[in-house]
Amino acid sequence: MATPVEGDPFAEAVGEAVQTAVMSVRLITAIADAVRRHQQRQKRGAEEELPPADEAKDEAKKELKDLLPVDISGALMASADWPQLAQQLMALKRAGVDLEQLMPRIGEIAVTVRDGVAGNEARVAREGTGEWEKMLRETLPAGPVREAILSSPTWPDIAATMARLDERGIDVRKILASAHDEGVGVDQAVAKVLAAGEAPTTSRDALLAYGPMTKDLDLPKDLDLSHRERALRQLSIGPRENEHFVRMVREAMPGRDREVDLMVAAKHWPLVAARIAKMDDAGLPVREHLAGLMKDTSWQEARGSQLGSRLIQAATHVLSHPPGEAPPMGRPKVSTSAARSQSSTVGPSKAQAAKQSAPDASAVATDRPGLRPPSRGRGR
């Protein structure tokens, strides 16, 4: 595309198109950087500092040579926020992202935007940035990319950029879909570097949860159910999503607020939320599934603190079967030998006591099948 000449209306339109393309590059880079930060916070508890601006500018200039169209790269480097953009790009490179693969793909998106603006005379009225979170959730599947964007301190800037692109007639949903794919790549690249040299062990919570509650779910090996917020983050469920899922359960169990509160307070609630999220993403009728909780109320037989756990099992049960076709839940089995050994009237024999003092390793191996290697985490 020709370099714009001041005073020439056509050239000015071209210049505006290039600046809009630059905005799309900033948007995708900001999303990629948000994913990098999110990964590092999850794995290390803190994100790495950005490299010095002067150093980053020089390095980024060399990296971008021949990776972006000349007019777009020139406009990027001439912009006031070039130092910040350069820092983000170099932080991505140091985190393990291959810029020689990432930038040409971003360049293709930018060229599409540039050419779209140049040929588009109709302008769409700008909407408030508060609408963009709703659009983001509708456009992007739940997962590390979407959660990274919404939890990023730069989210207001990202939303404002989306609004400006939309104002100029650009299909923001299409750009976000492309940015999501690049964000997934960034997430995997950063995770790979962070995992290098580590020998992760399966947490106790992941081992104990393995079974019906986690069937078909991607379970992180370091699952920590003792910390509710951390567990939800590990399963890529944001606070608002969690609140939405709780409301869905309340609607399915009218007049049973106490029981719902006990279920949500139970340790394994994040696993139910993860299953609801996966089904919701797939467009399955979650509410119709949850309605089964009021059809088979055998969970009411539990008492006290056991009621919440029993409801967790019941919710998993109805969510795992077609609506209205879930068979009655089996009652928890009671071990007569275990009950006899704990009875206040019948004491255990010496043989029983000796057996109880030394756990049977083979029984443990039988009751707890090996945890399948999980993938990156929940995705849509």
Coordinates of C-alpha atoms in Angstrom, one line a residue, residues 12-363:
E12 CA -5.4 10.4 4.2
A13 CA -7.9 7.6 3.9
V14 CA -5.0 5.2 3.4
G15 CA -3.2 6.6 6.4
E16 CA -6.4 6.1 8.5
A17 CA -6.6 2.5 7.3
V18 CA -3.0 1.9 8.3
Q19 CA -3.6 3.3 11.8
T20 CA -6.6 1.1 12.1
A21 CA -4.5 -1.9 11.2
V22 CA -2.0 -0.8 13.8
M23 CA -4.8 -0.9 16.4
S24 CA -5.6 -4.5 15.5
V25 CA -1.9 -5.4 16.0
R26 CA -2.0 -3.7 19.4
L27 CA -5.2 -5.5 20.3
I28 CA -3.8 -8.9 19.5
T29 CA -0.5 -8.2 21.1
A30 CA -2.2 -7.0 24.2
I31 CA -4.3 -10.2 24.4
A32 CA -1.2 -12.4 23.8
D33 CA 0.6 -10.5 26.6
A34 CA -2.4 -10.9 28.9
V35 CA -2.2 -14.6 28.3
R36 CA 1.5 -14.6 29.1
R37 CA 1.0 -12.8 32.4
H38 CA -1.9 -15.1 33.3
Q39 CA 0.2 -18.2 32.7
Q40 CA 3.1 -16.9 34.8
R41 CA 0.9 -15.8 37.6
Q42 CA -0.7 -19.2 37.8
K43 CA 2.6 -21.1 37.6
R44 CA 4.9 -18.8 39.6
G45 CA 2.6 -16.6 41.5
A46 CA 3.9 -13.5 39.8
E47 CA 4.5 -12.3 36.3
E48 CA 7.9 -11.5 34.9
E49 CA 8.9 -7.8 34.7
L50 CA 8.9 -6.2 31.2
P51 CA 12.3 -5.7 29.7
P52 CA 13.7 -2.1 29.7
A53 CA 12.0 0.1 27.1
D54 CA 15.1 1.2 25.2
E55 CA 16.5 -2.3 25.0
A56 CA 13.1 -3.7 23.9
K57 CA 12.7 -1.1 21.2
D58 CA 16.0 -2.0 19.5
E59 CA 15.4 -5.8 19.8
A60 CA 11.8 -5.5 18.6
K61 CA 12.8 -3.4 15.6
K62 CA 15.2 -6.2 14.5
E63 CA 12.6 -8.9 15.1
L64 CA 9.9 -7.2 13.1
K65 CA 12.0 -6.6 10.1
D66 CA 10.4 -8.4 7.1
L67 CA 7.7 -9.9 9.5
L68 CA 5.1 -7.1 8.9
P69 CA 4.2 -5.0 5.9
V70 CA 6.4 -1.9 5.7
D71 CA 3.6 0.6 6.2
I72 CA 2.2 -1.1 9.2
S73 CA 5.6 -1.7 10.9
G74 CA 6.6 1.9 10.2
A75 CA 3.3 3.2 11.7
L76 CA 3.8 0.9 14.8
M77 CA 7.4 2.2 15.4
A78 CA 6.3 5.8 15.0
S79 CA 3.4 5.6 17.4
A80 CA 3.7 7.0 21.0
D81 CA 3.1 3.6 22.5
W82 CA 5.7 1.8 20.5
P83 CA 8.0 1.4 23.6
Q84 CA 5.2 -0.4 25.5
L85 CA 4.4 -2.6 22.5
A86 CA 8.1 -3.4 22.0
Q87 CA 8.3 -4.4 25.7
Q88 CA 5.3 -6.7 25.3
L89 CA 6.7 -8.4 22.2
M90 CA 10.1 -9.0 23.8
A91 CA 8.4 -10.3 27.0
L92 CA 6.5 -12.8 24.8
K93 CA 9.8 -13.9 23.1
R94 CA 11.5 -14.4 26.4
A95 CA 8.5 -16.4 27.6
G96 CA 9.0 -18.9 24.8
V97 CA 6.8 -17.5 22.0
D98 CA 8.2 -17.7 18.5
L99 CA 7.7 -14.2 17.0
E100 CA 8.7 -15.4 13.5
Q101 CA 5.6 -17.5 13.5
L102 CA 3.3 -15.2 15.5
M103 CA 4.0 -11.9 13.8
P104 CA 3.3 -12.9 10.2
R105 CA -0.1 -14.3 11.3
I106 CA -0.8 -11.0 13.1
G107 CA 0.4 -9.2 9.9
E108 CA -2.2 -11.0 7.8
I109 CA -5.0 -9.9 10.2
A110 CA -3.7 -6.3 10.1
V111 CA -3.6 -6.3 6.3
T112 CA -7.2 -7.5 6.2
V113 CA -8.2 -4.8 8.6
R114 CA -6.2 -2.1 6.6
D115 CA -7.8 -3.1 3.3
G116 CA -11.2 -3.4 4.9
V117 CA -11.1 0.2 6.3
A118 CA -9.8 1.6 3.0
G119 CA -12.8 0.2 1.2
N120 CA -15.4 0.8 3.8
E121 CA -17.2 4.1 3.8
A122 CA -20.0 3.1 6.3
R123 CA -19.1 3.7 9.9
V124 CA -20.8 1.9 12.8
A125 CA -21.8 4.0 15.7
R126 CA -19.7 3.5 18.8
E127 CA -21.1 1.6 21.7
G128 CA -20.1 1.9 25.3
T129 CA -17.1 -0.3 26.3
G130 CA -19.3 -2.0 29.0
E131 CA -20.9 -4.0 26.2
W132 CA -17.7 -5.6 25.1
E133 CA -17.4 -8.0 28.0
K134 CA -20.7 -9.5 27.0
M135 CA -19.6 -9.7 23.4
L136 CA -16.3 -11.2 24.4
R137 CA -18.0 -14.0 26.4
E138 CA -20.3 -14.7 23.5
T139 CA -17.5 -14.8 21.0
L140 CA -14.6 -16.6 22.8
P141 CA -14.9 -20.0 24.4
A142 CA -14.2 -20.1 28.2
G143 CA -10.6 -20.9 28.9
P144 CA -7.3 -19.4 29.7
V145 CA -7.4 -16.9 26.9
R146 CA -10.8 -15.4 27.8
E147 CA -10.0 -15.4 31.5
A148 CA -6.6 -13.8 30.9
I149 CA -8.2 -11.0 28.9
L150 CA -11.0 -10.2 31.4
S151 CA -8.7 -10.5 34.4
S152 CA -5.9 -8.4 32.9
P153 CA -5.3 -4.9 34.3
T154 CA -5.2 -3.7 30.7
W155 CA -8.8 -4.9 30.0
P156 CA -10.2 -1.4 29.9
D157 CA -7.7 -0.4 27.2
I158 CA -8.5 -3.6 25.2
A159 CA -12.2 -2.9 25.4
A160 CA -11.6 0.7 24.2
T161 CA -9.5 -0.5 21.3
M162 CA -12.3 -3.0 20.3
A163 CA -14.8 -0.1 20.4
R164 CA -12.6 2.1 18.1
L165 CA -12.2 -0.8 15.7
D166 CA -15.9 -1.4 15.6
E167 CA -16.5 2.3 15.1
R168 CA -14.4 2.1 12.0
G169 CA -16.5 -0.7 10.6
I170 CA -14.2 -3.6 11.4
D171 CA -15.6 -7.0 12.3
V172 CA -14.2 -7.3 15.9
R173 CA -15.7 -10.7 16.4
K174 CA -13.6 -12.0 13.5
I175 CA -10.5 -10.4 14.9
L176 CA -11.1 -11.8 18.3
A177 CA -11.6 -15.3 16.9
S178 CA -8.2 -15.0 15.2
A179 CA -6.6 -13.5 18.3
H180 CA -8.0 -16.4 20.4
D181 CA -6.2 -18.9 18.3
E182 CA -3.0 -17.0 18.6
G183 CA -3.6 -16.6 22.4
V184 CA -4.0 -20.4 22.7
G185 CA -0.6 -20.8 21.0
V186 CA 0.9 -18.3 23.4
D187 CA -0.6 -20.0 26.3
Q188 CA 0.9 -23.3 25.2
A189 CA 4.3 -21.8 24.5
V190 CA 4.6 -20.1 27.8
A191 CA 3.3 -23.1 29.7
K192 CA 5.9 -25.3 27.9
V193 CA 8.7 -23.0 29.1
L194 CA 7.4 -22.7 32.6
A195 CA 7.1 -26.5 32.8
A196 CA 10.6 -27.1 31.5
G197 CA 12.7 -28.8 34.1
E198 CA 9.7 -29.5 36.3
A199 CA 8.6 -33.0 37.4
P200 CA 5.0 -32.2 38.4
T201 CA 3.4 -34.7 40.8
T202 CA -0.3 -35.4 41.0
S203 CA -1.9 -33.6 43.9
R204 CA -3.9 -35.5 46.6
D205 CA -7.1 -33.7 45.5
A206 CA -6.6 -34.7 41.9
L207 CA -6.1 -38.3 42.9
L208 CA -9.1 -38.5 45.2
A209 CA -11.4 -36.7 42.8
Y210 CA -10.6 -39.0 39.9
G211 CA -13.7 -41.0 39.0
P212 CA -17.3 -40.2 38.1
M213 CA -16.9 -36.6 39.2
T214 CA -14.0 -35.9 36.8
K215 CA -15.0 -38.1 33.9
D216 CA -14.5 -36.3 30.6
L217 CA -13.0 -33.2 32.4
D218 CA -9.5 -32.0 31.9
L219 CA -8.2 -32.1 35.4
P220 CA -5.0 -30.2 36.3
K221 CA -2.5 -32.4 38.0
D222 CA -2.0 -29.8 40.8
L223 CA -5.7 -29.4 41.5
D224 CA -6.1 -27.7 44.9
L225 CA -9.7 -28.0 46.1
S226 CA -8.8 -26.7 49.6
H227 CA -8.5 -23.2 48.1
R228 CA -11.8 -22.3 46.4
E229 CA -10.6 -19.4 44.3
R230 CA -7.5 -21.2 43.2
A231 CA -9.4 -24.3 42.2
L232 CA -11.8 -22.3 40.1
R233 CA -8.9 -20.5 38.4
Q234 CA -7.2 -23.8 37.7
L235 CA -10.4 -25.0 36.0
S236 CA -10.7 -21.6 34.1
I237 CA -13.9 -20.5 35.7
G238 CA -14.1 -16.8 36.5
P239 CA -16.1 -15.4 39.5
R240 CA -19.0 -14.2 37.3
E241 CA -19.2 -17.5 35.6
N242 CA -19.3 -19.3 38.9
E243 CA -22.1 -17.0 40.2
H244 CA -24.0 -17.8 37.0
F245 CA -23.7 -21.5 37.5
V246 CA -24.9 -21.2 41.1
R247 CA -27.9 -19.3 39.9
M248 CA -28.7 -22.1 37.5
V249 CA -28.7 -24.6 40.3
R250 CA -31.0 -22.4 42.4
E251 CA -33.4 -22.1 39.5
A252 CA -33.4 -25.8 39.2
M253 CA -34.1 -26.3 42.9
P254 CA -36.7 -23.6 43.9
G255 CA -37.3 -23.3 47.6
R256 CA -34.1 -25.3 48.4
D257 CA -31.7 -22.4 49.0
R258 CA -30.3 -24.1 52.1
E259 CA -29.5 -27.2 50.2
V260 CA -28.0 -25.3 47.3
D261 CA -25.8 -23.3 49.8
L262 CA -24.5 -26.6 51.2
M263 CA -23.7 -28.0 47.8
V264 CA -21.9 -24.8 46.7
A265 CA -20.0 -24.8 50.0
A266 CA -18.9 -28.4 49.5
K267 CA -15.2 -29.0 48.6
H268 CA -15.9 -30.5 45.2
W269 CA -18.3 -27.8 44.0
P270 CA -15.6 -26.5 41.5
L271 CA -15.8 -29.9 39.7
V272 CA -19.6 -29.5 39.2
A273 CA -19.1 -26.0 38.0
A274 CA -16.5 -27.2 35.5
R275 CA -18.9 -29.8 34.2
I276 CA -21.7 -27.2 33.8
A277 CA -19.3 -24.9 32.0
K278 CA -18.2 -27.6 29.6
M279 CA -21.8 -28.5 28.8
D280 CA -22.8 -24.9 28.5
D281 CA -20.0 -24.3 26.1
A282 CA -21.2 -27.2 24.0
G283 CA -24.8 -25.8 23.9
L284 CA -26.3 -28.6 25.9
P285 CA -29.5 -28.0 27.9
V286 CA -27.8 -27.7 31.4
R287 CA -31.0 -26.5 33.1
E288 CA -33.0 -29.5 31.9
H289 CA -30.2 -31.8 33.2
L290 CA -30.2 -30.0 36.6
A291 CA -34.0 -30.3 36.8
G292 CA -33.3 -34.0 37.6
L293 CA -32.2 -33.0 41.1
M294 CA -35.8 -32.5 42.0
K295 CA -37.0 -35.7 40.4
D296 CA -34.7 -38.1 42.3
T297 CA -34.4 -36.6 45.7
S298 CA -32.6 -39.6 47.3
W299 CA -29.9 -37.1 48.3
Q300 CA -32.3 -35.9 51.1
E301 CA -31.5 -39.1 53.0
A302 CA -28.1 -37.5 53.9
R303 CA -27.9 -35.4 57.0
G304 CA -25.8 -32.5 58.3
S305 CA -22.5 -31.8 56.5
Q306 CA -23.0 -35.0 54.3
L307 CA -25.9 -33.4 52.5
G308 CA -23.7 -31.0 50.5
S309 CA -21.4 -33.9 49.4
R310 CA -24.4 -36.0 48.5
L311 CA -25.8 -33.2 46.4
I312 CA -22.5 -32.9 44.6
Q313 CA -22.8 -36.6 43.6
A314 CA -26.4 -36.1 42.6
A315 CA -25.6 -33.1 40.4
T316 CA -22.7 -35.0 38.7
H317 CA -25.1 -37.9 38.2
V318 CA -27.9 -35.9 36.4
L319 CA -25.4 -33.9 34.4
S320 CA -23.8 -37.1 33.1
H321 CA -27.1 -38.5 31.7
P322 CA -29.6 -37.2 29.1
P323 CA -32.3 -35.1 30.7
G324 CA -35.0 -37.2 32.3
E325 CA -33.1 -40.4 31.7
A326 CA -30.8 -40.5 34.7
P327 CA -31.4 -43.8 36.6
P328 CA -32.0 -43.6 40.4
M329 CA -28.8 -42.9 42.3
G330 CA -27.4 -45.9 44.1
R331 CA -27.2 -45.5 47.9
P332 CA -23.7 -45.4 49.4
K333 CA -22.6 -48.9 50.2
V334 CA -21.8 -49.8 53.8
S335 CA -19.0 -52.2 54.6
T336 CA -20.4 -54.5 57.3
S337 CA -16.9 -55.5 58.4
A338 CA -15.9 -51.9 58.8
A339 CA -19.0 -51.1 60.7
R340 CA -18.5 -54.1 63.0
S341 CA -14.9 -53.1 63.7
Q342 CA -16.0 -49.6 64.8
S343 CA -19.0 -50.8 66.8
S344 CA -19.0 -49.8 70.5
T345 CA -20.4 -53.3 71.4
V346 CA -18.2 -55.5 69.3
G347 CA -14.5 -54.8 69.5
P348 CA -12.1 -55.8 66.7
S349 CA -10.2 -59.0 67.0
K350 CA -6.4 -58.9 67.2
A351 CA -6.2 -60.0 63.6
Q352 CA -8.5 -57.3 62.5
A353 CA -6.6 -54.7 64.5
A354 CA -3.3 -55.8 62.9
K355 CA -4.8 -55.6 59.5
Q356 CA -6.2 -52.1 60.1
S357 CA -2.8 -50.9 61.4
A358 CA -1.1 -51.8 58.1
P359 CA -2.9 -50.4 55.0
D360 CA -3.4 -52.8 52.1
A361 CA -1.4 -51.3 49.3
S362 CA -3.1 -53.5 46.7
A363 CA -6.5 -52.3 47.8

